[in-house]
Short mmCIF file of C-alpha atoms in Angstrom, two decimals:
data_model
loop_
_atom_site.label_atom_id
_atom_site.label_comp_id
_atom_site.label_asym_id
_atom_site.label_seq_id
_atom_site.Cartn_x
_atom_site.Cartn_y
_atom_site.Cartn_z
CA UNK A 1 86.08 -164.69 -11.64
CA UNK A 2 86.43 -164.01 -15.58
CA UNK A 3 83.61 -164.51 -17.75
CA UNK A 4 84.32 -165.49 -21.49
CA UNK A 5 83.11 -163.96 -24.26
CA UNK A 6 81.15 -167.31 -25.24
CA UNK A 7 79.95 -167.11 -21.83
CA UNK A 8 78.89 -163.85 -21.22
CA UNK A 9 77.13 -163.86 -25.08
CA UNK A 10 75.28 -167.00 -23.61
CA UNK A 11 74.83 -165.13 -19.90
CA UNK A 12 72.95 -162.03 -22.32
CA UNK A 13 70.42 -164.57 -23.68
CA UNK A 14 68.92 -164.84 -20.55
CA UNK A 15 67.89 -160.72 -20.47
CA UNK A 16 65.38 -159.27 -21.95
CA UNK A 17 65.88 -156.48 -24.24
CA UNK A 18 67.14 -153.22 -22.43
CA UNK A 19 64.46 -150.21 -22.39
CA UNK A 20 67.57 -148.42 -23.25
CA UNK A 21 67.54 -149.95 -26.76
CA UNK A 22 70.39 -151.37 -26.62
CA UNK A 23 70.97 -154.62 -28.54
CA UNK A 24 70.30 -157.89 -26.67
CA UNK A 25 72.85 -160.64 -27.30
CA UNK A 26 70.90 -163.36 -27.75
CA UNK A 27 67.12 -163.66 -27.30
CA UNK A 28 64.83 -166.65 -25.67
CA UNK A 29 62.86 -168.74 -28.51
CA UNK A 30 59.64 -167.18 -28.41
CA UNK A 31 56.40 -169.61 -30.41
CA UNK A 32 55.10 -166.00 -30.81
CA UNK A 33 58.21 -164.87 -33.83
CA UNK A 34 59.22 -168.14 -35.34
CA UNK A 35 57.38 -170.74 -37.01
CA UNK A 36 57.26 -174.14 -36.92
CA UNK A 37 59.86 -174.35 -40.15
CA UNK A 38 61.83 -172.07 -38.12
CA UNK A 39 63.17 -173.41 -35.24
CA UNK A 40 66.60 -172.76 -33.64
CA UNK A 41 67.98 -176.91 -34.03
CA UNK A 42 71.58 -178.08 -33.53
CA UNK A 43 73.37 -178.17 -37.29
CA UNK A 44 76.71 -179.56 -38.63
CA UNK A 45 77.64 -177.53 -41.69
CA UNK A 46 79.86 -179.91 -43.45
CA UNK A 47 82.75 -179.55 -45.78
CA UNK A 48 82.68 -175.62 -46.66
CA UNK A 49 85.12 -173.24 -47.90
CA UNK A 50 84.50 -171.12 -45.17
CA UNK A 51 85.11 -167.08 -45.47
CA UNK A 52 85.24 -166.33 -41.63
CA UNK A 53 85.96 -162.61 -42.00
CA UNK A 54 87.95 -163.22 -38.79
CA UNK A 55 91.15 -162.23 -39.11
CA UNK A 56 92.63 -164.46 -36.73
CA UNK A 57 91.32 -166.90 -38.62
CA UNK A 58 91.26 -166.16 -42.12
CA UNK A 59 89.51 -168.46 -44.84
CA UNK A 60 89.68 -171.76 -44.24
CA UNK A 61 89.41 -174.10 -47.38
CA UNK A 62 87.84 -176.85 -46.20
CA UNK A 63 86.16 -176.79 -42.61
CA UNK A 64 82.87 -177.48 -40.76
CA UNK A 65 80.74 -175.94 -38.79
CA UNK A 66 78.77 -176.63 -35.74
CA UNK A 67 75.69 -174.68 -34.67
CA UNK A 68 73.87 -175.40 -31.56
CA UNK A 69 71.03 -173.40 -30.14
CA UNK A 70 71.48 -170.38 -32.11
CA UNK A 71 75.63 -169.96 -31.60
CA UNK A 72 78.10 -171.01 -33.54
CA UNK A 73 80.03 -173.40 -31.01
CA UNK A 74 82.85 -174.80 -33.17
CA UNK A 75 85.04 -174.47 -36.59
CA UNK A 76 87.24 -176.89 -37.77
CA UNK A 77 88.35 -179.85 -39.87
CA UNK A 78 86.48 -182.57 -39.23
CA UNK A 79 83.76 -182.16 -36.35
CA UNK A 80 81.61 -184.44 -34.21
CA UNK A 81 77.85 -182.98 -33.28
CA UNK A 82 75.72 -186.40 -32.39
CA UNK A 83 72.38 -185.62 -32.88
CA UNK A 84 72.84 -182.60 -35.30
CA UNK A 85 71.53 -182.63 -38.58
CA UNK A 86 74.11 -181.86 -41.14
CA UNK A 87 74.28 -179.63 -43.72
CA UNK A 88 76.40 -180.82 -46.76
CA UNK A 89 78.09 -177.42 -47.95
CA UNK A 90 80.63 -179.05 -50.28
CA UNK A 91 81.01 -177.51 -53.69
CA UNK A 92 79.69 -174.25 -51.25
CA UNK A 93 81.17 -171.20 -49.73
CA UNK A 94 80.20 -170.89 -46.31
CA UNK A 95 80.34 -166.79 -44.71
CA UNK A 96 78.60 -164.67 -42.50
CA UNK A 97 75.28 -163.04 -43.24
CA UNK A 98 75.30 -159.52 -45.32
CA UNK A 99 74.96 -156.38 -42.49
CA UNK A 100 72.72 -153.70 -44.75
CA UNK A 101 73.74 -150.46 -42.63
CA UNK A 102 71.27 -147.90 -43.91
CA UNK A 103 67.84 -148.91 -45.39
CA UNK A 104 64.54 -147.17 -45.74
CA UNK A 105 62.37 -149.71 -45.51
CA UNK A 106 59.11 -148.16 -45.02
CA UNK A 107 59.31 -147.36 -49.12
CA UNK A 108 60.48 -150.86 -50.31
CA UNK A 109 57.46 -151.14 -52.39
CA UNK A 110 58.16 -147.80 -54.15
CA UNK A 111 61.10 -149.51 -55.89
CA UNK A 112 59.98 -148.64 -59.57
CA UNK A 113 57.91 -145.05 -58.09
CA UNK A 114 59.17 -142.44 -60.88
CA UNK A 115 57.50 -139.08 -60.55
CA UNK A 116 56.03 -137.18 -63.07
CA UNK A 117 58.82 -133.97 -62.12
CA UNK A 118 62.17 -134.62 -63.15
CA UNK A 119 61.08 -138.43 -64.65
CA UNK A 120 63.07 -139.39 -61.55
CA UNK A 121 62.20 -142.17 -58.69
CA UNK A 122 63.35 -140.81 -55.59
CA UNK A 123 62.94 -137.24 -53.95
CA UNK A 124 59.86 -136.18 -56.07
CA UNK A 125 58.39 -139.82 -56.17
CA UNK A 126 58.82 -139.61 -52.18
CA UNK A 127 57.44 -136.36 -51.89
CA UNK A 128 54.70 -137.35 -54.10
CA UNK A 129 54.03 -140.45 -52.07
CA UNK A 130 55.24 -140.63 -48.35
CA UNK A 131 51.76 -138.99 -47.08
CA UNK A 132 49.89 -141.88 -48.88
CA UNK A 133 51.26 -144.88 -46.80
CA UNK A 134 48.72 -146.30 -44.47
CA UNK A 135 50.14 -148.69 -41.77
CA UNK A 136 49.59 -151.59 -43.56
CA UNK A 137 51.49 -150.30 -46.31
CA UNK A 138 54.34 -149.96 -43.86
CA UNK A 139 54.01 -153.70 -42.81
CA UNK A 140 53.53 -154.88 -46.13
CA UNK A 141 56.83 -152.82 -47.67
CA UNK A 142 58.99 -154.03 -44.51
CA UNK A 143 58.07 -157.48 -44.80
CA UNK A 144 58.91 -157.84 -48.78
CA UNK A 145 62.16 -156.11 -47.77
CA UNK A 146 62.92 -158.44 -45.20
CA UNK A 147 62.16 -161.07 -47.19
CA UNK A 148 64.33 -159.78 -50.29
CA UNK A 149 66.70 -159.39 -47.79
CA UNK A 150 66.55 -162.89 -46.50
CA UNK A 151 66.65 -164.14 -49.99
CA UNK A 152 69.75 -162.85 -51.29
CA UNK A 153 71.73 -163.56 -48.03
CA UNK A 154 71.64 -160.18 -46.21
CA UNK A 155 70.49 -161.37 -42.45
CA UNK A 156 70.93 -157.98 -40.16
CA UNK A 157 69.53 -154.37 -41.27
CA UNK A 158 69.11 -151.12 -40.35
CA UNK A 159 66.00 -150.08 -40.83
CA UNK A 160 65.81 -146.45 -40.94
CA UNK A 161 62.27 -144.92 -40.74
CA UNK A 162 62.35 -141.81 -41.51
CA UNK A 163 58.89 -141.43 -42.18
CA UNK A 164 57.31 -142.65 -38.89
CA UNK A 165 53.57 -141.33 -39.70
CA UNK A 166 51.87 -142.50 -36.52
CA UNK A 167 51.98 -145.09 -33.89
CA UNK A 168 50.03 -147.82 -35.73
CA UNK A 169 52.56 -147.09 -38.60
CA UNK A 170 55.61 -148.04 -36.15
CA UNK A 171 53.60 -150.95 -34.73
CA UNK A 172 53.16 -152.36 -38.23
CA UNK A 173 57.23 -151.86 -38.99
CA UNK A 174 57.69 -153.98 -35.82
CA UNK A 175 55.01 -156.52 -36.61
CA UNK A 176 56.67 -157.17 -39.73
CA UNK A 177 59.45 -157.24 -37.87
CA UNK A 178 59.16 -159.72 -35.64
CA UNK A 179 57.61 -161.52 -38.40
CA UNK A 180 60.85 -161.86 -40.24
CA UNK A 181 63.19 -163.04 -37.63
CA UNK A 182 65.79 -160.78 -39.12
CA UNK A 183 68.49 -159.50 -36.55
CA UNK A 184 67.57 -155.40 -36.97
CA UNK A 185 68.05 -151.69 -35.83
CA UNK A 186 64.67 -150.31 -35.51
CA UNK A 187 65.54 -146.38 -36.32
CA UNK A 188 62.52 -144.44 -35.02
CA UNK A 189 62.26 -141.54 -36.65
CA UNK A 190 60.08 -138.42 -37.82
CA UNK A 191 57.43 -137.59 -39.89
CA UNK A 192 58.78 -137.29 -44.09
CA UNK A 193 58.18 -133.27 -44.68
CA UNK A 194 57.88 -132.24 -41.53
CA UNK A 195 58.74 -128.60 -41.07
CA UNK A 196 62.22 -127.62 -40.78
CA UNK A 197 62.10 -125.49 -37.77
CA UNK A 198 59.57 -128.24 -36.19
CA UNK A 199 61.20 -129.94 -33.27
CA UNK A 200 60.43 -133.94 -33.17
CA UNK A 201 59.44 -134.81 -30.13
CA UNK A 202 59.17 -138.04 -30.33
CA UNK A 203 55.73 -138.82 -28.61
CA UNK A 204 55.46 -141.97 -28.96
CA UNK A 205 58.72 -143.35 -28.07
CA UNK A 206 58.14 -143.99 -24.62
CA UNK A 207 55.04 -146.70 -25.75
CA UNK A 208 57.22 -148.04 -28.51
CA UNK A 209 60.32 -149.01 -25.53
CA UNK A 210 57.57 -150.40 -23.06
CA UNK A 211 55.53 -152.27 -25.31
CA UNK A 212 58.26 -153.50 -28.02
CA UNK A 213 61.73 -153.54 -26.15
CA UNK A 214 60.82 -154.10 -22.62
CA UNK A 215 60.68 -156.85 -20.18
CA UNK A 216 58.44 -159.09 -22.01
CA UNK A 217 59.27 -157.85 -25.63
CA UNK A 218 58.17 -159.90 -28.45
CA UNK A 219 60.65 -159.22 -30.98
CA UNK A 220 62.99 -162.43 -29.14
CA UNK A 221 66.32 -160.06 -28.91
CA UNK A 222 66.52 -160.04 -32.80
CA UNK A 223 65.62 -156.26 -33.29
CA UNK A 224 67.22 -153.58 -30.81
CA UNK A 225 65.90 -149.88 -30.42
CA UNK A 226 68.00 -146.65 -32.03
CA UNK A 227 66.61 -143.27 -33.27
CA UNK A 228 67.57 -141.15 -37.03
CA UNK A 229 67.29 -137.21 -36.87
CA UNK A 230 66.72 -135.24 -39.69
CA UNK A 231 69.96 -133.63 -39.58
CA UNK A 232 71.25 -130.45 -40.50
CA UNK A 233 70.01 -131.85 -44.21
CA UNK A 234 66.15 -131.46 -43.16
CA UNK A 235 66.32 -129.45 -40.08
CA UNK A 236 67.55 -126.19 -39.27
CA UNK A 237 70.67 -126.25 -36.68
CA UNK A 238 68.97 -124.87 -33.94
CA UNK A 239 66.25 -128.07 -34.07
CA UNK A 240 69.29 -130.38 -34.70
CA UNK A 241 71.04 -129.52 -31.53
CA UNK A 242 67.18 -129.50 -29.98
CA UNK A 243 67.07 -133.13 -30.82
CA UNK A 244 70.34 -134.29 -30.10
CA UNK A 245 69.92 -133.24 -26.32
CA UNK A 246 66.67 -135.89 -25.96
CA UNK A 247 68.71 -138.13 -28.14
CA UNK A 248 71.50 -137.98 -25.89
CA UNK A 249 69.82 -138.31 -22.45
CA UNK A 250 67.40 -141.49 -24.45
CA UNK A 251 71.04 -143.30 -24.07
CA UNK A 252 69.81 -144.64 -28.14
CA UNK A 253 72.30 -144.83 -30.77
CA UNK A 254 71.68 -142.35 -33.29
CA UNK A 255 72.23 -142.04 -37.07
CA UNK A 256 72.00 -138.80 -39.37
CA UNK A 257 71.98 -138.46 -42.99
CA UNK A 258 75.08 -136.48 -44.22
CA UNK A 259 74.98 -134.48 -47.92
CA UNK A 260 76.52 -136.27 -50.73
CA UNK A 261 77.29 -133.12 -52.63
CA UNK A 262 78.01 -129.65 -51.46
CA UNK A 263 77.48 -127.70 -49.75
CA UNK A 264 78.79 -129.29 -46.55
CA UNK A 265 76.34 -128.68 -43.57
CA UNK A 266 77.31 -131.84 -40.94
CA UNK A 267 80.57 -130.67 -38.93
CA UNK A 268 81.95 -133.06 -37.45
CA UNK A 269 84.21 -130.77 -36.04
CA UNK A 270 81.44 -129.24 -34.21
CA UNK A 271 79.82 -132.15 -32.88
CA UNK A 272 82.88 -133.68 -31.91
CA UNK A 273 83.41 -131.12 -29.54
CA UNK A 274 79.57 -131.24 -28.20
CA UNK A 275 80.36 -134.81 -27.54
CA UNK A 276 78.19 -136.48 -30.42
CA UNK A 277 80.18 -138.46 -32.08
CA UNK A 278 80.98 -141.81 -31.28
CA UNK A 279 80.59 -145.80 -31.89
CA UNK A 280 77.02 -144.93 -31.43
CA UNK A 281 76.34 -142.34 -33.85
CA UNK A 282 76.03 -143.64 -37.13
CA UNK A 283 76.79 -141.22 -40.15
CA UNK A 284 75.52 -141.99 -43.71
CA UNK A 285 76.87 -140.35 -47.29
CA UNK A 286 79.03 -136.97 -45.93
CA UNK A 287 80.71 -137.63 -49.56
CA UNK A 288 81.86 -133.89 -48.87
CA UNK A 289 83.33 -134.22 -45.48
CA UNK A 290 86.46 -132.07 -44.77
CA UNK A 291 89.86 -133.75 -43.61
CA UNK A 292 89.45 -132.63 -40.55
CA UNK A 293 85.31 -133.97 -40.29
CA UNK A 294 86.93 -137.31 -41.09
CA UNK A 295 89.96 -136.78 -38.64
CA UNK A 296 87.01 -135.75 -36.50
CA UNK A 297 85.12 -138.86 -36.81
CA UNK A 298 87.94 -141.56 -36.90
CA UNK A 299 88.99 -139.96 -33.51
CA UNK A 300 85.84 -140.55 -31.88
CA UNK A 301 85.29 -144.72 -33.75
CA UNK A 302 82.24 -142.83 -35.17
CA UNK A 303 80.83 -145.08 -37.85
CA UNK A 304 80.52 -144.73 -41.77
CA UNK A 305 77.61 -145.61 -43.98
CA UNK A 306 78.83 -145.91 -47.22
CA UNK A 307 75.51 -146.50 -50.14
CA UNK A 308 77.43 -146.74 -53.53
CA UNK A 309 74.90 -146.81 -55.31
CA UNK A 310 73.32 -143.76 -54.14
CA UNK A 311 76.75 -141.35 -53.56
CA UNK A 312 77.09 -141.47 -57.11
CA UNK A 313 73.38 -141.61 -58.09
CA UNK A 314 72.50 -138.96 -55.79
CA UNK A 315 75.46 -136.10 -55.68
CA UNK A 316 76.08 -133.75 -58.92
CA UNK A 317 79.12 -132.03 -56.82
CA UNK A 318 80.36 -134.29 -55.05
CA UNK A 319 83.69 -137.80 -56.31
CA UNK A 320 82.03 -140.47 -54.51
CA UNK A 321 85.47 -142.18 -56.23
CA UNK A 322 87.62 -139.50 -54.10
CA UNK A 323 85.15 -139.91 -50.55
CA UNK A 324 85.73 -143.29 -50.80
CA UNK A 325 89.63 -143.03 -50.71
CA UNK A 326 89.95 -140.27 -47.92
CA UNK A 327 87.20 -142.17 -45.71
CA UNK A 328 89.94 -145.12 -46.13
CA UNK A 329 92.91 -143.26 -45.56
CA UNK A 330 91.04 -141.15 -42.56
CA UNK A 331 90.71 -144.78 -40.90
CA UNK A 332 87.12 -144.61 -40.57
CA UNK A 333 84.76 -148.08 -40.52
CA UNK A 334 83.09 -147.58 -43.90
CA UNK A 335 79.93 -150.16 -44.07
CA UNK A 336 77.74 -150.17 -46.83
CA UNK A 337 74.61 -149.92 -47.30
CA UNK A 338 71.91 -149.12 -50.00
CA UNK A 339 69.24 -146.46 -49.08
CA UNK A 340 66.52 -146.92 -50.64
CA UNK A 341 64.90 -149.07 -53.66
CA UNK A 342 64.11 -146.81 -55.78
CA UNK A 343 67.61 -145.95 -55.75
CA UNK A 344 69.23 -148.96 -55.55
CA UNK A 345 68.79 -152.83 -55.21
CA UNK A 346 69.43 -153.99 -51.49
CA UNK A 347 71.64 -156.77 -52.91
CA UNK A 348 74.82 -156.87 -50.99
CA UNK A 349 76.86 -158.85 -53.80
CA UNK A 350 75.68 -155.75 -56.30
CA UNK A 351 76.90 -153.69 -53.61
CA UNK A 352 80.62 -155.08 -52.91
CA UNK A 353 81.23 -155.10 -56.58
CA UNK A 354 80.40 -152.20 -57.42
CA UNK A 355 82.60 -150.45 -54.54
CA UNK A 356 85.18 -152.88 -55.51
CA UNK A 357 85.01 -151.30 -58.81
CA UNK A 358 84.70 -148.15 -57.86
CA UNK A 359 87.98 -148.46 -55.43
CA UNK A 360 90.41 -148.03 -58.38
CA UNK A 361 93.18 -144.94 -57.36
CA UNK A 362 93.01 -142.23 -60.06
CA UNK A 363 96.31 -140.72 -61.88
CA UNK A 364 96.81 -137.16 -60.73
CA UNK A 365 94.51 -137.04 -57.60
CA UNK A 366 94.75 -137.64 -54.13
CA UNK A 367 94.37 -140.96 -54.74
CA UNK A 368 96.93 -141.83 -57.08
CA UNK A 369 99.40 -143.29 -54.59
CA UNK A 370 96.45 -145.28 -52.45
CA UNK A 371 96.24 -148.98 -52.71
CA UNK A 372 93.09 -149.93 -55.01
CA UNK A 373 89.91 -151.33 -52.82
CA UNK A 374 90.64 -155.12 -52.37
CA UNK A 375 88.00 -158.05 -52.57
CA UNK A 376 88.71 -158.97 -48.75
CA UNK A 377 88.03 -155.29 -47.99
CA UNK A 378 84.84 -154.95 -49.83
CA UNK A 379 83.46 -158.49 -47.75
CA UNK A 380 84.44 -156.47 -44.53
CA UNK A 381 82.75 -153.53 -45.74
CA UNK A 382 79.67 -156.11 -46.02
CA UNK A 383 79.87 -158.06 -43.10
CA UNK A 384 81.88 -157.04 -39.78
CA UNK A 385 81.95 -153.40 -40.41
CA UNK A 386 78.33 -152.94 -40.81
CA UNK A 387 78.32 -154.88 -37.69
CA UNK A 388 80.72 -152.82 -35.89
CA UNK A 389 78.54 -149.77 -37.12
CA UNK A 390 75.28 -151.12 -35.51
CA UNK A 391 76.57 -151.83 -32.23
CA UNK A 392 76.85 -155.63 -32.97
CA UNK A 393 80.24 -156.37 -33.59
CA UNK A 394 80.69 -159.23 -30.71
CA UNK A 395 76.97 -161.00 -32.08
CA UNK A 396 77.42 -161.12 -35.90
CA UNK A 397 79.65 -159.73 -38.69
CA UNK A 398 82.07 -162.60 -38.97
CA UNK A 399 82.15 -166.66 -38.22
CA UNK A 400 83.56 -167.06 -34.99
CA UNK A 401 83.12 -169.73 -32.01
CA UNK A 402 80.58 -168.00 -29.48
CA UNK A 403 78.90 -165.88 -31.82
CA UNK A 404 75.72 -165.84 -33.15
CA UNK A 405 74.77 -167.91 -35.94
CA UNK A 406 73.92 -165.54 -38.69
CA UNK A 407 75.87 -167.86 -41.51
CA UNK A 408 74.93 -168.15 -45.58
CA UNK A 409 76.07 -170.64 -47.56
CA UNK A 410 76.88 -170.09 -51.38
CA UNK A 411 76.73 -172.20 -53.75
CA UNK A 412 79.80 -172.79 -56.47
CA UNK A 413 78.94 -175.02 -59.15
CA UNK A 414 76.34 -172.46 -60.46
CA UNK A 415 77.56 -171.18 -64.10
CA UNK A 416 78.36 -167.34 -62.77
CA UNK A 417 80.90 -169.00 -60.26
CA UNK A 418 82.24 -171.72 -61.56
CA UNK A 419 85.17 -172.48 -61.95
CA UNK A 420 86.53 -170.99 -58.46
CA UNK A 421 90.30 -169.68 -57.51
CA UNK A 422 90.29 -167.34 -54.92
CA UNK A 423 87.37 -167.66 -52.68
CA UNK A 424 86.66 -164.37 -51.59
CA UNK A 425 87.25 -163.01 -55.25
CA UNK A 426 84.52 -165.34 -56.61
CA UNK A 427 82.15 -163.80 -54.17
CA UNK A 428 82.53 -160.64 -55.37
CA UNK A 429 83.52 -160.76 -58.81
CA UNK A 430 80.96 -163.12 -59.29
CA UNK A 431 78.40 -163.91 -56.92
CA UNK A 432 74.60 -162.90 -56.85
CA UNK A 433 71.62 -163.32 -54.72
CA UNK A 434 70.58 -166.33 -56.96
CA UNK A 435 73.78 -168.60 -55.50
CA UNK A 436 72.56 -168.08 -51.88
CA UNK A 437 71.93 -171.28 -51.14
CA UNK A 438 71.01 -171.43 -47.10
CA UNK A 439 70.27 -168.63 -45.02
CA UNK A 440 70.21 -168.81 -41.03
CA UNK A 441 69.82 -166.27 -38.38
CA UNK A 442 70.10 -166.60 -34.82
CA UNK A 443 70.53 -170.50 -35.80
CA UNK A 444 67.71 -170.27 -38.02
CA UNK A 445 67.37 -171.95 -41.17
CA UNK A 446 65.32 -169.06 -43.34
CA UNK A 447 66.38 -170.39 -46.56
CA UNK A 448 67.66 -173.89 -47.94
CA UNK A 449 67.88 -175.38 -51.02
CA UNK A 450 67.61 -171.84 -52.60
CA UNK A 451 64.18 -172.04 -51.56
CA UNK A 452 62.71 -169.22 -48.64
CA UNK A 453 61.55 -171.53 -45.88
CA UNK A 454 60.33 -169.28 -43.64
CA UNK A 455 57.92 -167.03 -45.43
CA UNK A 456 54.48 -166.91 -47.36
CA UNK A 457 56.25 -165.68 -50.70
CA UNK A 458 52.56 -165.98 -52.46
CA UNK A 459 51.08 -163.15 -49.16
CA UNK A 460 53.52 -160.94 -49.30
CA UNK A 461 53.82 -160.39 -52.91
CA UNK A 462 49.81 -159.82 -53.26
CA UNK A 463 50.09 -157.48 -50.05
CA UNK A 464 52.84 -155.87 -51.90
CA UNK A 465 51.38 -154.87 -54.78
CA UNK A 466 47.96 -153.97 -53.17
CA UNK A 467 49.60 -151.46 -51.02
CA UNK A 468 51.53 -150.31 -54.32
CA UNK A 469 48.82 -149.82 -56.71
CA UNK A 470 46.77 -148.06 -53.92
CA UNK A 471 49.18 -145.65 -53.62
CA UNK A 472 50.23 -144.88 -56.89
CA UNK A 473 46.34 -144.59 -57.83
CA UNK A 474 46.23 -142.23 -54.97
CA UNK A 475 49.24 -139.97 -56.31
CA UNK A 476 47.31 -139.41 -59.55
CA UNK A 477 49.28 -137.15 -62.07
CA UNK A 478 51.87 -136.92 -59.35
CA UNK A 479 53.44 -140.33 -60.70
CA UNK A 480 54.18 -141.12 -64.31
CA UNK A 481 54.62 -144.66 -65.69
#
């Protein structure tokens, strides 16, 4: 007998979420995650210009779309659904939800942090700060993420902890969570500062599988399990290789932080041949890979995290212009993604244009002869690739029948878009947070009428700046304002 995909996605709903970590398909409504305004409902989105990011299918100019408990069950011109509320999407573009690849979410609230050393907000604000965070801090930092997130259309994420204090501090990560009805990775990761030659161990991880991602996990299939290692960037190579033998018998993907300047200390090479790279071992910057790390990687469908923002922000060695163009012409699935706050914005739209205008070739460089970084590319760098990167490529990343509905709609008629030509170039050229319109996940409605529906805005933003005032109080002299 043959099992369709539509089937077999519908067939996963009924598991529960592997103690493996790996990503369940669909997940049972649970009264415990999703409140009453929250509900998965049957929905006719009417009228769109749909971006499907499906290349099979294209964009569609005028279509609808129905949604029925939490898949997206048909695309076309002119659909029936009795009994399903519609949605009127004309004078709207209609595309999947934003896939944020590589996020730090424990530090969301430390977006404006600048430390006194250097007058700069990231590695001396961090290392000024990361010891400070209680657990509550963690909950309330994920949670305005999430909802930021939410708000300006981004509906999966990768949340990378890489400063997992304590077990209440990855209990409140997964509270918040489960909270936000987001679709997620939960990276577990290690303690910011810990010693170089210290091996992580990762204690705790056997609690956090049982209690979070087990049989009777709470988190309703939205949020699967992976690990981050320190990396030859914060480890020595002997504790690398030390982790990546639990990692590898865990059966969790893994992602590493790669350097975005020189010198080069990931090789791919290397790991290729020790059998760690792969579709499940995410890599983030490496704006100095080697041809052959790249060759290395695209051999082995080992995925790309591209953060724009913060390879040029972040690298006084390194051509973020030039990485760009030889991760492209290596054949590599580049996602992007955008590290951390006080870095960069987590705005997806901020995101594609900028590496949109970054992808220009350059006279008299490797590059010269390349084709320039289009608009459709940039969406797929936002949507299906980050996907593809997280292990989720056949739940989310593009609109198509049997998938999950992760969907936002965009509105047109705002000043910043109007007048629109090409669909996909008025996303990019011109679109912003502000135009998202309606967000679902999982068949979700989290925002509508540019309004978040599925949040306490007023908590969250006096939680927020609790936790952030505590902390910067608590730095002292460490943090100048």
């Amino acid at each position: 007998m043959t099992t369709s995909k539509r089937a077999f996605i519908r067939m996963a709903g009924a598991l529960a979420v592997a103690t493996t970590g790996a990503p369940a398909l669909i997940g049972v409504a649970s009264a415990r995650t999703a409140p009453a305004a929250a509900r998965r409902g049957s929905y006719l989105i009417r009228n769109g210009a749909v971006i499907t990011v499906d290349r099979a299918t294209g964009v569609l100019p005028r279509a609808d779309l129905w949604v029925r408990d939490g898949v997206i069950e048909k695309i076309g011109r002119g659909l029936r659904a009795p009994g399903a509320e519609v949605i009127d999407a004309s004078d709207m573009i209609v595309m999947p939800g934003f896939v944020n690849s590589h996020y730090h979410m424990w530090s969301a609230i430390g977006r404006s942090f600048t430390a006194r050393e250097g007058g700069f907000s990231y590695y001396p604000a961090k290392g000024a700060t990361s010891v400070l965070y209680s657990a509550e801090d963690f909950y309330n930092s994920v949670l305005l993420g999430c909802a930021e997130l939410a708000n300006g259309g981004t509906t999966t994420v990768h949340n990378w902890s890489h400063n997992t204090r304590s077990p209440a501090h990855a209990d409140a990560e997964l509270r918040a969570h489960r909270q936000a009805l987001l679709r997620a990775r939960y990276a577990y990761g290690h303690v910011d500062q810990m010693p170089a030659e210290e091996v992580n161990r990762y204690q705790d991880l056997p609690r956090v599988q049982r209690e979070w991602f087990g049989e009777r996990s709470p988190l309703d299939g939205l949020v699967h399990l992976g690990l981050n290692l320190r990396g030859p960037q914060q480890s020595t190579d002997a504790v690398f290789h030390e982790e990546m033998k639990f990692a590898k018998a865990s059966g969790l993907p893994v992602a590493i932080h790669a350097p975005q300047e020189l010198p080069n200390n990931v090789d791919a090479v290397d790991y290729e041949r020790r059998g760690y790279l792969g579709p499940d071992f995410m890599i983030a910057h490496y704006v100095p890979a080697t041809p052959a790390d790249l060759a290395a990687m695209a051999r082995t469908r080992t995925p790309l995290s591209f953060a724009t923002h913060s390879e040029l922000r972040l690298s006084s060695t390194g051509d973020a212009r030039a990485a760009l163009f030889a991760m492209r012409a290596a054949g590599l699935t580049i996602s992007l993604s955008s590290d951390a706050t006080s870095i960069a914005p987590p705005d997806m739209f901020e995101m594609m244009r900028f590496t949109w205008n970054l992808g220009v070739p350059w006279t008299d460089t490797p590059s010269e002869k390349a084709q320039a970084v289009g608009v459709q590319e940039v969406i797929e760098m936002a949507t299906i690739n980050g996907a593809r990167a997280m292990g989720l490529a056949e739940v989310t990343g593009s609109l198509t029948e049997g998938k999950r509905a992760d969907i936002i709609l965009v509105r047109t008629r705002d000043l910043n878009m109007w007048p629109v030509g090409n669909i996909e170039t008025a996303i990019v050229q011109g679109g912003t947070g502000s135009n998202v319109d309606t967000v679902l996940v999982d068949g979700r409605i989290l925002k509508r009428n540019g309004r978040l529906t599925a949040y306490n805005l007023a908590q969250i933003r006096q939680r927020a700046q609790a936790s952030a005032t505590r902390i910067r109080a608590a730095a002292g002299d460490k943090l100048v304002f």
